[in-house]
PDB file of C-alpha atoms in Angstrom:
ATOM      1  CA  MET H   1     -20.688  -8.550 -56.985  1.00  0.00           C
ATOM      2  CA  LYS H   2     -17.674  -8.571 -54.742  1.00  0.00           C
ATOM      3  CA  LYS H   3     -19.617 -10.298 -51.997  1.00  0.00           C
ATOM      4  CA  LYS H   4     -20.594 -13.152 -54.328  1.00  0.00           C
ATOM      5  CA  ASN H   5     -17.047 -13.513 -55.580  1.00  0.00           C
ATOM      6  CA  TRP H   6     -15.675 -13.687 -52.034  1.00  0.00           C
ATOM      7  CA  PHE H   7     -18.275 -16.260 -51.026  1.00  0.00           C
ATOM      8  CA  PHE H   8     -17.619 -18.355 -54.120  1.00  0.00           C
ATOM      9  CA  HIS H   9     -13.831 -18.444 -53.424  1.00  0.00           C
ATOM     10  CA  LEU H  10     -14.408 -19.448 -49.809  1.00  0.00           C
ATOM     11  CA  ALA H  11     -16.771 -22.264 -50.786  1.00  0.00           C
ATOM     12  CA  ALA H  12     -14.334 -23.554 -53.433  1.00  0.00           C
ATOM     13  CA  ALA H  13     -11.444 -23.552 -50.959  1.00  0.00           C
ATOM     14  CA  ALA H  14     -13.493 -25.406 -48.368  1.00  0.00           C
ATOM     15  CA  ALA H  15     -14.559 -28.021 -50.931  1.00  0.00           C
ATOM     16  CA  LEU H  16     -10.936 -28.460 -52.074  1.00  0.00           C
ATOM     17  CA  CYS H  17      -9.771 -28.918 -48.471  1.00  0.00           C
ATOM     18  CA  GLY H  18     -12.451 -31.546 -47.885  1.00  0.00           C
ATOM     19  CA  VAL H  19     -11.435 -33.495 -50.978  1.00  0.00           C
ATOM     20  CA  LEU H  20      -7.735 -33.388 -50.055  1.00  0.00           C
ATOM     21  CA  MET H  21      -8.362 -34.524 -46.483  1.00  0.00           C
ATOM     22  CA  THR H  22     -10.556 -37.433 -47.652  1.00  0.00           C
ATOM     23  CA  THR H  23      -7.921 -38.523 -50.147  1.00  0.00           C
ATOM     24  CA  ALA H  24      -5.153 -38.267 -47.552  1.00  0.00           C
ATOM     25  CA  LEU H  25      -7.073 -40.411 -45.112  1.00  0.00           C
ATOM     26  CA  ALA H  26      -7.965 -43.041 -47.737  1.00  0.00           C
ATOM     27  CA  VAL H  27      -4.348 -43.632 -48.851  1.00  0.00           C
ATOM     28  CA  GLU H  28      -2.577 -46.576 -47.119  1.00  0.00           C
ATOM     29  CA  ALA H  29       0.772 -45.909 -45.472  1.00  0.00           C
ATOM     30  CA  GLY H  30       3.680 -47.290 -47.426  1.00  0.00           C
ATOM     31  CA  SER H  31       1.645 -47.684 -50.616  1.00  0.00           C
ATOM     32  CA  PRO H  32       2.688 -46.273 -54.019  1.00  0.00           C
ATOM     33  CA  GLN H  33       0.320 -43.333 -53.383  1.00  0.00           C
ATOM     34  CA  ASP H  34       2.002 -42.635 -50.019  1.00  0.00           C
ATOM     35  CA  PRO H  35       5.621 -43.840 -50.096  1.00  0.00           C
ATOM     36  CA  LEU H  36       6.459 -42.446 -46.616  1.00  0.00           C
ATOM     37  CA  VAL H  37       7.070 -45.418 -44.254  1.00  0.00           C
ATOM     38  CA  THR H  38       7.120 -44.975 -40.512  1.00  0.00           C
ATOM     39  CA  LEU H  39       9.152 -46.849 -37.934  1.00  0.00           C
ATOM     40  CA  SER H  40       5.991 -48.342 -36.435  1.00  0.00           C
ATOM     41  CA  TYR H  41       5.038 -49.722 -39.866  1.00  0.00           C
ATOM     42  CA  LEU H  42       8.485 -51.320 -40.185  1.00  0.00           C
ATOM     43  CA  ASN H  43       8.399 -52.839 -36.699  1.00  0.00           C
ATOM     44  CA  GLU H  44       4.780 -53.951 -36.530  1.00  0.00           C
ATOM     45  CA  THR H  45       3.820 -54.881 -40.096  1.00  0.00           C
ATOM     46  CA  PHE H  46       6.832 -55.319 -42.318  1.00  0.00           C
ATOM     47  CA  MET H  47       9.013 -57.305 -39.890  1.00  0.00           C
ATOM     48  CA  ASN H  48       6.188 -59.640 -38.992  1.00  0.00           C
ATOM     49  CA  THR H  49       5.544 -60.351 -42.654  1.00  0.00           C
ATOM     50  CA  ILE H  50       9.234 -60.963 -43.360  1.00  0.00           C
ATOM     51  CA  MET H  51       9.668 -63.221 -40.267  1.00  0.00           C
ATOM     52  CA  THR H  52       6.602 -65.266 -41.248  1.00  0.00           C
ATOM     53  CA  ARG H  53       8.031 -65.796 -44.737  1.00  0.00           C
ATOM     54  CA  VAL H  54      11.418 -66.814 -43.283  1.00  0.00           C
ATOM     55  CA  ASP H  55       9.775 -69.317 -40.896  1.00  0.00           C
ATOM     56  CA  GLU H  56       7.796 -70.815 -43.807  1.00  0.00           C
ATOM     57  CA  LYS H  57      10.976 -71.198 -45.889  1.00  0.00           C
ATOM     58  CA  ILE H  58      12.894 -72.808 -42.998  1.00  0.00           C
ATOM     59  CA  ALA H  59      10.003 -75.254 -42.325  1.00  0.00           C
ATOM     60  CA  ALA H  60       9.872 -76.157 -46.004  1.00  0.00           C
ATOM     61  CA  ARG H  61      13.623 -76.678 -46.247  1.00  0.00           C
ATOM     62  CA  THR H  62      13.704 -78.726 -43.027  1.00  0.00           C
ATOM     63  CA  GLY H  63      10.945 -80.950 -44.432  1.00  0.00           C
ATOM     64  CA  GLN H  64      12.913 -81.423 -47.654  1.00  0.00           C
ATOM     65  CA  LEU H  65      16.120 -82.390 -45.809  1.00  0.00           C
ATOM     66  CA  GLY H  66      14.298 -84.708 -43.392  1.00  0.00           C
ATOM     67  CA  GLY H  67      16.693 -87.451 -42.389  1.00  0.00           C
ATOM     68  CA  GLN H  68      19.636 -86.245 -44.525  1.00  0.00           C
ATOM     69  CA  VAL H  69      21.156 -84.043 -41.833  1.00  0.00           C
ATOM     70  CA  PRO H  70      21.740 -85.536 -38.352  1.00  0.00           C
ATOM     71  CA  GLY H  71      19.560 -83.919 -35.709  1.00  0.00           C
ATOM     72  CA  ILE H  72      16.969 -82.500 -38.173  1.00  0.00           C
ATOM     73  CA  GLY H  73      13.653 -84.213 -38.032  1.00  0.00           C
ATOM     74  CA  SER H  74      14.662 -86.618 -35.229  1.00  0.00           C
ATOM     75  CA  SER H  75      14.962 -85.319 -31.714  1.00  0.00           C
ATOM     76  CA  ALA H  76      16.042 -88.751 -30.435  1.00  0.00           C
ATOM     77  CA  ALA H  77      19.525 -88.265 -31.935  1.00  0.00           C
ATOM     78  CA  SER H  78      20.056 -84.976 -30.120  1.00  0.00           C
ATOM     79  CA  VAL H  79      19.407 -86.084 -26.537  1.00  0.00           C
ATOM     80  CA  PHE H  80      21.318 -88.384 -24.217  1.00  0.00           C
ATOM     81  CA  THR H  81      19.753 -91.547 -22.856  1.00  0.00           C
ATOM     82  CA  VAL H  82      20.836 -93.290 -19.666  1.00  0.00           C
ATOM     83  CA  VAL H  83      21.722 -96.915 -20.457  1.00  0.00           C
ATOM     84  CA  THR H  84      22.512 -99.450 -17.692  1.00  0.00           C
ATOM     85  CA  LEU H  85      24.661-102.481 -18.573  1.00  0.00           C
ATOM     86  CA  SER H  86      25.522-105.562 -16.520  1.00  0.00           C
ATOM     87  CA  ASN H  87      28.997-107.048 -16.418  1.00  0.00           C
ATOM     88  CA  GLY H  88      29.900-108.416 -19.859  1.00  0.00           C
ATOM     89  CA  GLN H  89      27.096-106.728 -21.804  1.00  0.00           C
ATOM     90  CA  THR H  90      28.179-104.870 -24.903  1.00  0.00           C
ATOM     91  CA  LEU H  91      26.727-101.691 -26.359  1.00  0.00           C
ATOM     92  CA  THR H  92      27.465-101.385 -30.119  1.00  0.00           C
ATOM     93  CA  GLY H  93      26.867 -97.975 -31.596  1.00  0.00           C
ATOM     94  CA  ASP H  94      26.261 -96.802 -35.154  1.00  0.00           C
ATOM     95  CA  ILE H  95      28.636 -94.324 -36.736  1.00  0.00           C
ATOM     96  CA  GLY H  96      28.339 -91.034 -34.864  1.00  0.00           C
ATOM     97  CA  CYS H  97      27.046 -92.620 -31.662  1.00  0.00           C
ATOM     98  CA  GLU H  98      28.455 -90.948 -28.533  1.00  0.00           C
ATOM     99  CA  VAL H  99      28.869 -92.523 -25.075  1.00  0.00           C
ATOM    100  CA  MET H 100      29.947 -91.168 -21.693  1.00  0.00           C
ATOM    101  CA  LEU H 101      30.784 -93.491 -18.771  1.00  0.00           C
ATOM    102  CA  ARG H 102      29.060 -92.205 -15.617  1.00  0.00           C
ATOM    103  CA  VAL H 103      29.090 -95.177 -13.181  1.00  0.00           C
ATOM    104  CA  GLY H 104      31.124 -98.400 -13.103  1.00  0.00           C
ATOM    105  CA  ALA H 105      33.784 -99.438 -15.600  1.00  0.00           C
ATOM    106  CA  ALA H 106      33.845-100.182 -19.323  1.00  0.00           C
ATOM    107  CA  VAL H 107      36.349-101.028 -22.037  1.00  0.00           C
ATOM    108  CA  CYS H 108      36.535-100.344 -25.746  1.00  0.00           C
ATOM    109  CA  VAL H 109      35.752-103.199 -28.144  1.00  0.00           C
ATOM    110  CA  ALA H 110      37.119-102.681 -31.663  1.00  0.00           C
ATOM    111  CA  PRO H 111      38.358-105.176 -34.267  1.00  0.00           C
ATOM    112  CA  SER H 112      40.963-102.644 -35.564  1.00  0.00           C
ATOM    113  CA  ALA H 113      42.451 -99.272 -34.740  1.00  0.00           C
ATOM    114  CA  PRO H 114      41.201 -96.651 -34.096  1.00  0.00           C
ATOM    115  CA  GLY H 115      38.629 -97.792 -31.567  1.00  0.00           C
ATOM    116  CA  LEU H 116      36.798 -94.835 -30.050  1.00  0.00           C
ATOM    117  CA  VAL H 117      37.581 -91.134 -30.381  1.00  0.00           C
ATOM    118  CA  ASP H 118      37.902 -89.451 -26.996  1.00  0.00           C
ATOM    119  CA  GLU H 119      36.248 -86.135 -27.700  1.00  0.00           C
ATOM    120  CA  THR H 120      37.273 -84.770 -24.304  1.00  0.00           C
ATOM    121  CA  THR H 121      41.021 -85.103 -24.899  1.00  0.00           C
ATOM    122  CA  ALA H 122      41.005 -85.472 -28.697  1.00  0.00           C
ATOM    123  CA  GLY H 123      42.733 -88.816 -28.234  1.00  0.00           C
ATOM    124  CA  ILE H 124      42.097 -92.341 -29.475  1.00  0.00           C
ATOM    125  CA  LEU H 125      41.051 -95.328 -27.344  1.00  0.00           C
ATOM    126  CA  ASN H 126      41.931 -98.678 -28.922  1.00  0.00           C
ATOM    127  CA  ASN H 127      40.621-102.201 -28.278  1.00  0.00           C
ATOM    128  CA  GLY H 128      40.720-103.162 -24.589  1.00  0.00           C
ATOM    129  CA  GLY H 129      41.389 -99.615 -23.378  1.00  0.00           C
ATOM    130  CA  ALA H 130      39.390 -98.502 -20.319  1.00  0.00           C
ATOM    131  CA  LEU H 131      36.911 -95.636 -20.693  1.00  0.00           C
ATOM    132  CA  ALA H 132      37.538 -92.706 -18.345  1.00  0.00           C
ATOM    133  CA  GLN H 133      34.568 -91.453 -16.378  1.00  0.00           C
ATOM    134  CA  ASN H 134      32.928 -88.275 -17.682  1.00  0.00           C
ATOM    135  CA  HIS H 135      34.828 -88.377 -20.994  1.00  0.00           C
ATOM    136  CA  LEU H 136      32.771 -88.267 -24.178  1.00  0.00           C
ATOM    137  CA  TYR H 137      33.626 -90.931 -26.769  1.00  0.00           C
ATOM    138  CA  MET H 138      32.444 -91.167 -30.365  1.00  0.00           C
ATOM    139  CA  MET H 139      32.192 -94.202 -32.585  1.00  0.00           C
ATOM    140  CA  THR H 140      33.467 -93.058 -35.978  1.00  0.00           C
ATOM    141  CA  ILE H 141      33.794 -96.450 -37.659  1.00  0.00           C
ATOM    142  CA  GLU H 142      31.398 -99.419 -37.830  1.00  0.00           C
ATOM    143  CA  ASN H 143      31.611-102.272 -35.321  1.00  0.00           C
ATOM    144  CA  ARG H 144      32.817-100.151 -32.406  1.00  0.00           C
ATOM    145  CA  ALA H 145      31.473-101.011 -28.985  1.00  0.00           C
ATOM    146  CA  VAL H 146      31.734-100.580 -25.233  1.00  0.00           C
ATOM    147  CA  ARG H 147      31.723-103.627 -22.899  1.00  0.00           C
ATOM    148  CA  ALA H 148      30.722-103.277 -19.246  1.00  0.00           C
ATOM    149  CA  ALA H 149      33.489-104.314 -16.843  1.00  0.00           C
ATOM    150  CA  ALA H 150      31.568-103.837 -13.571  1.00  0.00           C
ATOM    151  CA  ALA H 151      28.426-105.316 -12.045  1.00  0.00           C
ATOM    152  CA  THR H 152      26.533-102.104 -12.894  1.00  0.00           C
ATOM    153  CA  THR H 153      27.709 -99.742 -15.571  1.00  0.00           C
ATOM    154  CA  LYS H 154      25.753 -96.595 -16.461  1.00  0.00           C
ATOM    155  CA  LEU H 155      26.398 -94.794 -19.710  1.00  0.00           C
ATOM    156  CA  LEU H 156      24.957 -91.677 -21.263  1.00  0.00           C
ATOM    157  CA  VAL H 157      24.359 -92.519 -24.939  1.00  0.00           C
ATOM    158  CA  ARG H 158      23.416 -90.209 -27.832  1.00  0.00           C
ATOM    159  CA  GLY H 159      22.669 -91.864 -31.167  1.00  0.00           C
ATOM    160  CA  SER H 160      21.607 -95.303 -32.422  1.00  0.00           C
ATOM    161  CA  TYR H 161      22.893 -98.417 -30.662  1.00  0.00           C
ATOM    162  CA  THR H 162      22.204-102.059 -29.877  1.00  0.00           C
ATOM    163  CA  ILE H 163      22.919-104.052 -26.723  1.00  0.00           C
ATOM    164  CA  ALA H 164      24.082-107.674 -26.718  1.00  0.00           C
TER     165      ALA H 164
END
């Protein structure tokens, strides 16, 4: 009888080991059945999932804001454009329009003070004042403009404007 008892115990232990190994292999890492999370799971799976959700939220919020925030939804407002003016031509910018004199000469045109804000020196340029080359100016009030005072005047312009 002892031989049968020994054989029975060995067979039961082998069956139990097989069941435990199958269960261990079937459980997904990081699940409620296996709460142990590895660094590779965090880096490869969890972070990708989180970053995808963040990107979706940002895209949705950007779509909602659309034209409410300058620079969002319109790349034209965030890049400079080279504008060439002839003597006497006037570039009138919308509020927030920025200009930089690169070639030639130009003067500020403003019906009242302040005219243009010199972002380079944090100063103010009033009506009739000459723009300095390579200084960045902003139009912070309506009806602010730059008039060319040379045969060829080249400006870098960022923002909405009209030329007359």
